[in-house]
Amino acid sequence: MSRAYNFSPGPAALPEPVLRQAQEEMLEWGKTRSSVMEVSHRGKEFMALAEQSKRDLRELMAIPDHYKVLFLQGGATTHFALLPMNFARGGSADYVVTGAWGEKAAREAKPACAVRIAASSESDRYFRIPERAGWDLDPNAAYVHITPNETIGGVEFHDEPDVGAVPLFADMSSNILSRPIDVSKYGVIYAGAQKNIGASGLVLVIVREDLLARCPADLPQILNYAAHAKEGSLLNTPNTFGWYLAALVFQWLKREGGMAAIGARNAAKAKLLYDYIDGSGFYSNPIDKAVRSRMNVPFVLRDAALDEPFLKEAAAAGLLALKGHRAVGGMRASIYNAMPLEGVQALVDFMQDFARRHG
Ligand SMILES: Cc1ncc(COP(=O)(O)O)c(C=O)c1O
């Protein structure tokens, strides 16, 4: 076998025990004598998996009872459009833009509601998060939208911003389940699955129940969060294999010690890499240290002419997918939950050796 350390931003590395379990159960899942992909989503076995997965997620994230957990589809991008349709129609929503994904979320909301950019760090090339005191929030906004972790730029909110009585909506696609968070500070948390949850296509939506009363009744049911909540995410055929993988990941997270243990491990991984970059004199990361992402670590080499050799040699050393996003260039190491500390250490060792040979 030649599985390598995969630093892909998404779809990203999955925990090996999860992949192995899925492999073992591929042909016969439980007592069904079928693959999990071949059974009814309304059958008792799948319904039991769905319920268990919700219980596990609620336990992991300490989700209060007055929140609904939905397993939907369409990638996070679909929900950029659905959130304003459901919660802000005819009104306005505030967006705090700290990178490319926040920009896209705001752009996709425009057909459904008035969009106000309450704050943006675009003029600082998204290297920081605008000071909360300077945000121009509208107390009548339907919600305030943030992107807690910007996957491309590598900027992360390390705390929930206080936005008063207006519900806070968060695209946690790239940092959900990476550390303990206080769910009660949010109105909606949503996340595409392909980083810390499982397979692309599946989208997790955690929504405060009272907000569902705002979903317009004349929306097509399939676009309506209240309808999905009423049907327990089984309004139509869900992404059953994606849901199954997510359920395995939640159980793996519990076995690994839950969010406190995972958060500590992720903090240690990020510190190892940033400390090395900062002290190297060969690599650099431009992000304000207070808001550096613990999941996506962009960095540049002293000489961009070395980018291609770096990527080639890294791949040969079993360190994959380190090329930065085309919008920012350089490198990016995505170190989600499934990346072990040993993988980050292997990357640092390689970077050290490369710098010694080319510095
Ligand atoms: C923070 C963030 N939001 C949204 C998306 C878009 O997700 P999808 O491609 O599943 O629609 C991504 C991309 O992976 C992302 O990193």
PDB file of C-alpha atoms in Angstrom, residues 86-356:
ATOM      1  CA  ASN A  86     -35.431  30.974   3.925  1.00  0.00           C
ATOM      2  CA  PHE A  87     -34.461  33.528   6.509  1.00  0.00           C
ATOM      3  CA  ALA A  88     -34.154  36.952   4.895  1.00  0.00           C
ATOM      4  CA  ARG A  89     -36.660  37.187   2.049  1.00  0.00           C
ATOM      5  CA  GLY A  90     -37.821  40.740   1.594  1.00  0.00           C
ATOM      6  CA  GLY A  91     -35.337  41.927   4.211  1.00  0.00           C
ATOM      7  CA  SER A  92     -31.617  42.373   4.452  1.00  0.00           C
ATOM      8  CA  ALA A  93     -28.678  40.400   5.795  1.00  0.00           C
ATOM      9  CA  ASP A  94     -25.259  41.523   7.027  1.00  0.00           C
ATOM     10  CA  TYR A  95     -22.126  39.778   5.747  1.00  0.00           C
ATOM     11  CA  VAL A  96     -18.696  39.993   7.334  1.00  0.00           C
ATOM     12  CA  VAL A  97     -16.276  39.109   4.569  1.00  0.00           C
ATOM     13  CA  THR A  98     -12.871  37.756   5.539  1.00  0.00           C
ATOM     14  CA  GLY A  99     -12.002  35.836   2.392  1.00  0.00           C
ATOM     15  CA  ALA A 100     -13.077  34.274  -0.872  1.00  0.00           C
ATOM     16  CA  TRP A 101     -15.803  32.040   0.608  1.00  0.00           C
ATOM     17  CA  GLY A 102     -17.445  34.889   2.477  1.00  0.00           C
ATOM     18  CA  GLU A 103     -17.371  36.913  -0.742  1.00  0.00           C
ATOM     19  CA  LYS A 104     -19.106  34.087  -2.559  1.00  0.00           C
ATOM     20  CA  ALA A 105     -21.702  33.622   0.183  1.00  0.00           C
ATOM     21  CA  ALA A 106     -22.574  37.331  -0.026  1.00  0.00           C
ATOM     22  CA  ARG A 107     -22.757  37.245  -3.823  1.00  0.00           C
ATOM     23  CA  GLU A 108     -25.054  34.217  -3.845  1.00  0.00           C
ATOM     24  CA  ALA A 109     -27.411  35.878  -1.338  1.00  0.00           C
ATOM     25  CA  LYS A 110     -28.086  38.870  -3.558  1.00  0.00           C
ATOM     26  CA  PRO A 111     -30.940  37.426  -5.628  1.00  0.00           C
ATOM     27  CA  ALA A 112     -32.885  36.691  -2.420  1.00  0.00           C
ATOM     28  CA  CYS A 113     -32.355  39.690  -0.150  1.00  0.00           C
ATOM     29  CA  ALA A 114     -30.570  42.993   0.296  1.00  0.00           C
ATOM     30  CA  VAL A 115     -26.952  42.254   1.211  1.00  0.00           C
ATOM     31  CA  ARG A 116     -24.975  44.644   3.378  1.00  0.00           C
ATOM     32  CA  ILE A 117     -21.229  44.153   3.745  1.00  0.00           C
ATOM     33  CA  ALA A 118     -20.938  44.984   7.430  1.00  0.00           C
ATOM     34  CA  ALA A 119     -17.161  44.559   7.402  1.00  0.00           C
ATOM     35  CA  SER A 120     -14.505  43.318   5.016  1.00  0.00           C
ATOM     36  CA  SER A 121     -10.762  42.814   5.129  1.00  0.00           C
ATOM     37  CA  GLU A 122     -10.435  42.751   1.345  1.00  0.00           C
ATOM     38  CA  SER A 123      -8.320  45.913   1.361  1.00  0.00           C
ATOM     39  CA  ASP A 124      -5.873  44.044   3.634  1.00  0.00           C
ATOM     40  CA  ARG A 125      -5.778  41.117   1.183  1.00  0.00           C
ATOM     41  CA  TYR A 126      -7.761  39.118   3.764  1.00  0.00           C
ATOM     42  CA  PHE A 127      -4.682  38.825   5.973  1.00  0.00           C
ATOM     43  CA  ARG A 128      -6.688  39.741   9.088  1.00  0.00           C
ATOM     44  CA  ILE A 129     -10.219  39.932  10.527  1.00  0.00           C
ATOM     45  CA  PRO A 130     -11.667  43.442  10.851  1.00  0.00           C
ATOM     46  CA  GLU A 131     -11.906  44.632  14.473  1.00  0.00           C
ATOM     47  CA  ARG A 132     -15.352  43.832  15.834  1.00  0.00           C
ATOM     48  CA  ALA A 133     -15.756  47.432  17.062  1.00  0.00           C
ATOM     49  CA  GLY A 134     -15.616  48.663  13.470  1.00  0.00           C
ATOM     50  CA  TRP A 135     -18.351  46.388  12.076  1.00  0.00           C
ATOM     51  CA  ASP A 136     -21.291  48.323  10.665  1.00  0.00           C
ATOM     52  CA  LEU A 137     -24.090  46.029  11.890  1.00  0.00           C
ATOM     53  CA  ASP A 138     -27.756  46.696  11.205  1.00  0.00           C
ATOM     54  CA  PRO A 139     -29.947  45.794  14.210  1.00  0.00           C
ATOM     55  CA  ASN A 140     -32.772  45.019  11.760  1.00  0.00           C
ATOM     56  CA  ALA A 141     -30.759  42.560   9.679  1.00  0.00           C
ATOM     57  CA  ALA A 142     -32.240  39.065   9.370  1.00  0.00           C
ATOM     58  CA  TYR A 143     -28.850  37.615  10.304  1.00  0.00           C
ATOM     59  CA  VAL A 144     -25.111  38.293  10.387  1.00  0.00           C
ATOM     60  CA  HIS A 145     -23.099  35.871   8.247  1.00  0.00           C
ATOM     61  CA  ILE A 146     -19.482  34.953   8.928  1.00  0.00           C
ATOM     62  CA  THR A 147     -17.071  32.358   7.558  1.00  0.00           C
ATOM     63  CA  PRO A 148     -15.327  31.163  10.736  1.00  0.00           C
ATOM     64  CA  ASN A 149     -12.523  29.576   8.733  1.00  0.00           C
ATOM     65  CA  GLU A 150     -11.511  30.826   5.305  1.00  0.00           C
ATOM     66  CA  THR A 151     -10.107  27.740   3.614  1.00  0.00           C
ATOM     67  CA  ILE A 152      -8.218  29.599   0.891  1.00  0.00           C
ATOM     68  CA  GLY A 153      -6.734  32.536   2.809  1.00  0.00           C
ATOM     69  CA  GLY A 154      -6.110  30.699   6.079  1.00  0.00           C
ATOM     70  CA  VAL A 155      -7.889  33.109   8.445  1.00  0.00           C
ATOM     71  CA  GLU A 156      -9.962  31.798  11.357  1.00  0.00           C
ATOM     72  CA  PHE A 157     -12.156  33.334  14.031  1.00  0.00           C
ATOM     73  CA  HIS A 158     -10.820  31.959  17.305  1.00  0.00           C
ATOM     74  CA  ASP A 159     -13.940  33.087  19.217  1.00  0.00           C
ATOM     75  CA  GLU A 160     -17.561  33.775  18.402  1.00  0.00           C
ATOM     76  CA  PRO A 161     -18.081  37.480  17.721  1.00  0.00           C
ATOM     77  CA  ASP A 162     -20.828  39.134  19.756  1.00  0.00           C
ATOM     78  CA  VAL A 163     -23.454  40.418  17.303  1.00  0.00           C
ATOM     79  CA  GLY A 164     -26.179  41.180  19.837  1.00  0.00           C
ATOM     80  CA  ALA A 165     -29.724  39.981  19.204  1.00  0.00           C
ATOM     81  CA  VAL A 166     -29.338  39.361  15.463  1.00  0.00           C
ATOM     82  CA  PRO A 167     -28.768  35.635  14.777  1.00  0.00           C
ATOM     83  CA  LEU A 168     -25.230  34.697  13.792  1.00  0.00           C
ATOM     84  CA  PHE A 169     -25.001  32.399  10.741  1.00  0.00           C
ATOM     85  CA  ALA A 170     -21.714  30.582  10.130  1.00  0.00           C
ATOM     86  CA  ASP A 171     -20.261  28.648   7.201  1.00  0.00           C
ATOM     87  CA  MET A 172     -18.122  26.188   9.167  1.00  0.00           C
ATOM     88  CA  SER A 173     -17.291  24.028   6.158  1.00  0.00           C
ATOM     89  CA  SER A 174     -13.592  23.941   6.954  1.00  0.00           C
ATOM     90  CA  ASN A 175     -13.450  24.032  10.754  1.00  0.00           C
ATOM     91  CA  ILE A 176     -16.548  22.281  12.047  1.00  0.00           C
ATOM     92  CA  LEU A 177     -15.735  19.612  14.654  1.00  0.00           C
ATOM     93  CA  SER A 178     -12.149  20.844  14.950  1.00  0.00           C
ATOM     94  CA  ARG A 179     -12.475  22.129  18.556  1.00  0.00           C
ATOM     95  CA  PRO A 180     -15.148  22.826  21.168  1.00  0.00           C
ATOM     96  CA  ILE A 181     -17.514  25.653  20.215  1.00  0.00           C
ATOM     97  CA  ASP A 182     -20.543  27.190  21.900  1.00  0.00           C
ATOM     98  CA  VAL A 183     -23.402  26.316  19.534  1.00  0.00           C
ATOM     99  CA  SER A 184     -25.822  28.522  21.482  1.00  0.00           C
ATOM    100  CA  LYS A 185     -24.030  31.598  20.129  1.00  0.00           C
ATOM    101  CA  TYR A 186     -25.245  30.761  16.601  1.00  0.00           C
ATOM    102  CA  GLY A 187     -28.563  30.862  14.775  1.00  0.00           C
ATOM    103  CA  VAL A 188     -27.360  28.592  11.975  1.00  0.00           C
ATOM    104  CA  ILE A 189     -24.170  26.582  11.544  1.00  0.00           C
ATOM    105  CA  TYR A 190     -23.715  24.873   8.195  1.00  0.00           C
ATOM    106  CA  ALA A 191     -20.876  22.905   6.653  1.00  0.00           C
ATOM    107  CA  GLY A 192     -20.074  20.953   3.538  1.00  0.00           C
ATOM    108  CA  ALA A 193     -18.842  17.520   4.579  1.00  0.00           C
ATOM    109  CA  GLN A 194     -15.676  17.061   2.541  1.00  0.00           C
ATOM    110  CA  LYS A 195     -13.170  18.278   5.139  1.00  0.00           C
ATOM    111  CA  ASN A 196     -13.973  17.202   8.704  1.00  0.00           C
ATOM    112  CA  ILE A 197     -17.188  15.221   8.199  1.00  0.00           C
ATOM    113  CA  GLY A 198     -16.830  12.857   5.270  1.00  0.00           C
ATOM    114  CA  ALA A 199     -17.762  12.844   1.601  1.00  0.00           C
ATOM    115  CA  SER A 200     -18.587  15.834  -0.601  1.00  0.00           C
ATOM    116  CA  GLY A 201     -22.221  16.549  -1.417  1.00  0.00           C
ATOM    117  CA  LEU A 202     -23.531  16.070   2.115  1.00  0.00           C
ATOM    118  CA  VAL A 203     -24.164  19.278   4.053  1.00  0.00           C
ATOM    119  CA  LEU A 204     -24.794  19.536   7.762  1.00  0.00           C
ATOM    120  CA  VAL A 205     -27.143  22.310   8.895  1.00  0.00           C
ATOM    121  CA  ILE A 206     -27.638  23.042  12.586  1.00  0.00           C
ATOM    122  CA  VAL A 207     -30.459  25.512  13.012  1.00  0.00           C
ATOM    123  CA  ARG A 208     -32.082  27.165  16.033  1.00  0.00           C
ATOM    124  CA  GLU A 209     -35.642  25.895  16.000  1.00  0.00           C
ATOM    125  CA  ASP A 210     -37.441  29.227  16.393  1.00  0.00           C
ATOM    126  CA  LEU A 211     -35.816  30.515  13.189  1.00  0.00           C
ATOM    127  CA  LEU A 212     -37.625  27.860  11.142  1.00  0.00           C
ATOM    128  CA  ALA A 213     -40.862  29.828  11.600  1.00  0.00           C
ATOM    129  CA  ARG A 214     -39.368  32.370   9.192  1.00  0.00           C
ATOM    130  CA  CYS A 215     -39.091  29.955   6.239  1.00  0.00           C
ATOM    131  CA  PRO A 216     -41.637  31.164   3.650  1.00  0.00           C
ATOM    132  CA  ALA A 217     -44.435  28.627   3.144  1.00  0.00           C
ATOM    133  CA  ASP A 218     -44.514  29.278  -0.597  1.00  0.00           C
ATOM    134  CA  LEU A 219     -40.949  28.048  -1.131  1.00  0.00           C
ATOM    135  CA  PRO A 220     -40.715  24.714  -2.923  1.00  0.00           C
ATOM    136  CA  GLN A 221     -40.504  22.120  -0.129  1.00  0.00           C
ATOM    137  CA  ILE A 222     -37.118  20.874  -1.258  1.00  0.00           C
ATOM    138  CA  LEU A 223     -35.636  24.359  -0.730  1.00  0.00           C
ATOM    139  CA  ASN A 224     -37.347  24.895   2.608  1.00  0.00           C
ATOM    140  CA  TYR A 225     -35.428  24.172   5.824  1.00  0.00           C
ATOM    141  CA  ALA A 226     -38.623  23.935   7.893  1.00  0.00           C
ATOM    142  CA  ALA A 227     -39.901  21.189   5.568  1.00  0.00           C
ATOM    143  CA  HIS A 228     -36.611  19.281   5.856  1.00  0.00           C
ATOM    144  CA  ALA A 229     -36.704  19.611   9.649  1.00  0.00           C
ATOM    145  CA  LYS A 230     -40.304  18.366   9.766  1.00  0.00           C
ATOM    146  CA  GLU A 231     -39.350  15.283   7.742  1.00  0.00           C
ATOM    147  CA  GLY A 232     -36.172  14.533   9.723  1.00  0.00           C
ATOM    148  CA  SER A 233     -33.991  15.183   6.625  1.00  0.00           C
ATOM    149  CA  LEU A 234     -35.888  12.420   4.784  1.00  0.00           C
ATOM    150  CA  LEU A 235     -38.042  14.659   2.608  1.00  0.00           C
ATOM    151  CA  ASN A 236     -36.429  12.983  -0.386  1.00  0.00           C
ATOM    152  CA  THR A 237     -33.712  10.362  -0.737  1.00  0.00           C
ATOM    153  CA  PRO A 238     -30.738  11.651   1.224  1.00  0.00           C
ATOM    154  CA  ASN A 239     -27.093  11.048   0.378  1.00  0.00           C
ATOM    155  CA  THR A 240     -27.173   7.768   2.268  1.00  0.00           C
ATOM    156  CA  PHE A 241     -23.545   6.783   1.758  1.00  0.00           C
ATOM    157  CA  GLY A 242     -22.366  10.265   2.738  1.00  0.00           C
ATOM    158  CA  TRP A 243     -24.555  10.146   5.836  1.00  0.00           C
ATOM    159  CA  TYR A 244     -23.170   6.697   6.719  1.00  0.00           C
ATOM    160  CA  LEU A 245     -19.574   7.944   6.385  1.00  0.00           C
ATOM    161  CA  ALA A 246     -20.393  10.964   8.563  1.00  0.00           C
ATOM    162  CA  ALA A 247     -21.830   8.606  11.177  1.00  0.00           C
ATOM    163  CA  LEU A 248     -18.574   6.608  11.159  1.00  0.00           C
ATOM    164  CA  VAL A 249     -16.541   9.820  11.482  1.00  0.00           C
ATOM    165  CA  PHE A 250     -18.626  10.954  14.481  1.00  0.00           C
ATOM    166  CA  GLN A 251     -17.971   7.614  16.187  1.00  0.00           C
ATOM    167  CA  TRP A 252     -14.271   7.910  15.430  1.00  0.00           C
ATOM    168  CA  LEU A 253     -14.245  11.413  16.940  1.00  0.00           C
ATOM    169  CA  LYS A 254     -15.885  10.082  20.094  1.00  0.00           C
ATOM    170  CA  ARG A 255     -13.310   7.294  20.347  1.00  0.00           C
ATOM    171  CA  GLU A 256     -10.543   9.847  19.918  1.00  0.00           C
ATOM    172  CA  GLY A 257     -11.775  11.712  23.003  1.00  0.00           C
ATOM    173  CA  GLY A 258     -14.265  14.218  21.590  1.00  0.00           C
ATOM    174  CA  MET A 259     -13.829  17.895  20.862  1.00  0.00           C
ATOM    175  CA  ALA A 260     -11.554  18.777  23.788  1.00  0.00           C
ATOM    176  CA  ALA A 261      -8.987  16.157  22.760  1.00  0.00           C
ATOM    177  CA  ILE A 262      -9.350  16.897  19.040  1.00  0.00           C
ATOM    178  CA  GLY A 263      -9.040  20.647  19.672  1.00  0.00           C
ATOM    179  CA  ALA A 264      -5.848  20.169  21.674  1.00  0.00           C
ATOM    180  CA  ARG A 265      -4.392  17.928  18.979  1.00  0.00           C
ATOM    181  CA  ASN A 266      -5.257  20.419  16.237  1.00  0.00           C
ATOM    182  CA  ALA A 267      -3.728  23.281  18.230  1.00  0.00           C
ATOM    183  CA  ALA A 268      -0.510  21.280  18.659  1.00  0.00           C
ATOM    184  CA  LYS A 269      -0.361  20.436  14.941  1.00  0.00           C
ATOM    185  CA  ALA A 270      -0.861  24.061  13.901  1.00  0.00           C
ATOM    186  CA  LYS A 271       1.700  25.330  16.426  1.00  0.00           C
ATOM    187  CA  LEU A 272       4.309  22.881  15.172  1.00  0.00           C
ATOM    188  CA  LEU A 273       3.901  24.075  11.595  1.00  0.00           C
ATOM    189  CA  TYR A 274       3.562  27.833  12.243  1.00  0.00           C
ATOM    190  CA  ASP A 275       6.494  27.862  14.691  1.00  0.00           C
ATOM    191  CA  TYR A 276       8.670  26.186  12.112  1.00  0.00           C
ATOM    192  CA  ILE A 277       7.558  28.540   9.302  1.00  0.00           C
ATOM    193  CA  ASP A 278       8.093  31.652  11.446  1.00  0.00           C
ATOM    194  CA  GLY A 279      11.558  30.600  12.554  1.00  0.00           C
ATOM    195  CA  SER A 280      12.743  29.251   9.212  1.00  0.00           C
ATOM    196  CA  GLY A 281      13.832  32.419   7.405  1.00  0.00           C
ATOM    197  CA  PHE A 282      12.927  30.530   4.215  1.00  0.00           C
ATOM    198  CA  TYR A 283       9.135  30.163   4.419  1.00  0.00           C
ATOM    199  CA  SER A 284       6.589  32.742   5.525  1.00  0.00           C
ATOM    200  CA  ASN A 285       2.897  33.118   6.338  1.00  0.00           C
ATOM    201  CA  PRO A 286       1.389  36.602   6.055  1.00  0.00           C
ATOM    202  CA  ILE A 287      -1.674  36.180   8.290  1.00  0.00           C
ATOM    203  CA  ASP A 288      -2.207  38.182  11.488  1.00  0.00           C
ATOM    204  CA  LYS A 289      -0.977  35.761  14.178  1.00  0.00           C
ATOM    205  CA  ALA A 290      -4.111  36.229  16.294  1.00  0.00           C
ATOM    206  CA  VAL A 291      -6.374  34.836  13.570  1.00  0.00           C
ATOM    207  CA  ARG A 292      -4.300  32.219  11.830  1.00  0.00           C
ATOM    208  CA  SER A 293      -6.236  29.150  10.760  1.00  0.00           C
ATOM    209  CA  ARG A 294      -5.610  25.902  12.607  1.00  0.00           C
ATOM    210  CA  MET A 295      -6.945  23.970   9.620  1.00  0.00           C
ATOM    211  CA  ASN A 296      -5.417  25.587   6.502  1.00  0.00           C
ATOM    212  CA  VAL A 297      -1.858  26.880   6.658  1.00  0.00           C
ATOM    213  CA  PRO A 298      -0.820  28.850   3.580  1.00  0.00           C
ATOM    214  CA  PHE A 299       2.863  29.669   3.176  1.00  0.00           C
ATOM    215  CA  VAL A 300       5.237  30.954   0.529  1.00  0.00           C
ATOM    216  CA  LEU A 301       8.827  30.054  -0.212  1.00  0.00           C
ATOM    217  CA  ARG A 302      11.495  32.750  -0.255  1.00  0.00           C
ATOM    218  CA  ASP A 303      11.824  32.317  -4.019  1.00  0.00           C
ATOM    219  CA  ALA A 304       8.713  31.443  -6.060  1.00  0.00           C
ATOM    220  CA  ALA A 305      10.975  29.767  -8.646  1.00  0.00           C
ATOM    221  CA  LEU A 306      11.363  26.967  -6.091  1.00  0.00           C
ATOM    222  CA  ASP A 307       7.603  26.256  -5.935  1.00  0.00           C
ATOM    223  CA  GLU A 308       7.613  23.594  -8.627  1.00  0.00           C
ATOM    224  CA  PRO A 309      10.630  21.678  -7.276  1.00  0.00           C
ATOM    225  CA  PHE A 310       9.113  21.916  -3.777  1.00  0.00           C
ATOM    226  CA  LEU A 311       5.830  20.356  -4.899  1.00  0.00           C
ATOM    227  CA  LYS A 312       7.547  17.681  -6.953  1.00  0.00           C
ATOM    228  CA  GLU A 313       9.918  16.642  -4.185  1.00  0.00           C
ATOM    229  CA  ALA A 314       7.156  16.782  -1.570  1.00  0.00           C
ATOM    230  CA  ALA A 315       4.972  14.439  -3.619  1.00  0.00           C
ATOM    231  CA  ALA A 316       7.919  12.082  -4.088  1.00  0.00           C
ATOM    232  CA  ALA A 317       8.356  12.119  -0.290  1.00  0.00           C
ATOM    233  CA  GLY A 318       4.690  11.145   0.185  1.00  0.00           C
ATOM    234  CA  LEU A 319       3.368  14.623   1.033  1.00  0.00           C
ATOM    235  CA  LEU A 320       0.476  15.377  -1.310  1.00  0.00           C
ATOM    236  CA  ALA A 321      -1.658  18.313  -2.461  1.00  0.00           C
ATOM    237  CA  LEU A 322       0.400  21.156  -1.000  1.00  0.00           C
ATOM    238  CA  LYS A 323      -0.145  23.593  -3.883  1.00  0.00           C
ATOM    239  CA  GLY A 324      -1.801  26.813  -2.725  1.00  0.00           C
ATOM    240  CA  HIS A 325      -5.092  28.013  -4.203  1.00  0.00           C
ATOM    241  CA  ARG A 326      -4.617  29.697  -7.565  1.00  0.00           C
ATOM    242  CA  ALA A 327      -5.984  32.962  -6.097  1.00  0.00           C
ATOM    243  CA  VAL A 328      -3.150  33.272  -3.569  1.00  0.00           C
ATOM    244  CA  GLY A 329      -0.353  31.110  -4.977  1.00  0.00           C
ATOM    245  CA  GLY A 330       2.423  29.531  -2.911  1.00  0.00           C
ATOM    246  CA  MET A 331       1.632  26.517  -0.769  1.00  0.00           C
ATOM    247  CA  ARG A 332      -1.146  25.469   1.575  1.00  0.00           C
ATOM    248  CA  ALA A 333      -1.106  22.609   4.053  1.00  0.00           C
ATOM    249  CA  SER A 334      -4.617  21.606   5.114  1.00  0.00           C
ATOM    250  CA  ILE A 335      -4.369  19.775   8.407  1.00  0.00           C
ATOM    251  CA  TYR A 336      -7.914  18.732   9.262  1.00  0.00           C
ATOM    252  CA  ASN A 337      -8.826  16.232  11.971  1.00  0.00           C
ATOM    253  CA  ALA A 338      -7.694  13.201   9.988  1.00  0.00           C
ATOM    254  CA  MET A 339      -4.122  14.505   9.621  1.00  0.00           C
ATOM    255  CA  PRO A 340      -2.062  13.061  12.469  1.00  0.00           C
ATOM    256  CA  LEU A 341       0.680  15.001  14.244  1.00  0.00           C
ATOM    257  CA  GLU A 342       3.158  12.600  12.600  1.00  0.00           C
ATOM    258  CA  GLY A 343       2.004  13.860   9.185  1.00  0.00           C
ATOM    259  CA  VAL A 344       2.666  17.471  10.153  1.00  0.00           C
ATOM    260  CA  GLN A 345       6.046  16.447  11.598  1.00  0.00           C
ATOM    261  CA  ALA A 346       6.880  14.692   8.320  1.00  0.00           C
ATOM    262  CA  LEU A 347       6.006  17.895   6.446  1.00  0.00           C
ATOM    263  CA  VAL A 348       8.159  20.034   8.757  1.00  0.00           C
ATOM    264  CA  ASP A 349      11.079  17.608   8.388  1.00  0.00           C
ATOM    265  CA  PHE A 350      10.741  17.776   4.610  1.00  0.00           C
ATOM    266  CA  MET A 351      10.498  21.584   4.620  1.00  0.00           C
ATOM    267  CA  GLN A 352      13.607  21.797   6.783  1.00  0.00           C
ATOM    268  CA  ASP A 353      15.556  19.527   4.489  1.00  0.00           C
ATOM    269  CA  PHE A 354      14.349  21.373   1.370  1.00  0.00           C
ATOM    270  CA  ALA A 355      15.342  24.745   2.868  1.00  0.00           C
ATOM    271  CA  ARG A 356      18.792  23.416   3.789  1.00  0.00           C
TER     272      ARG A 356
END
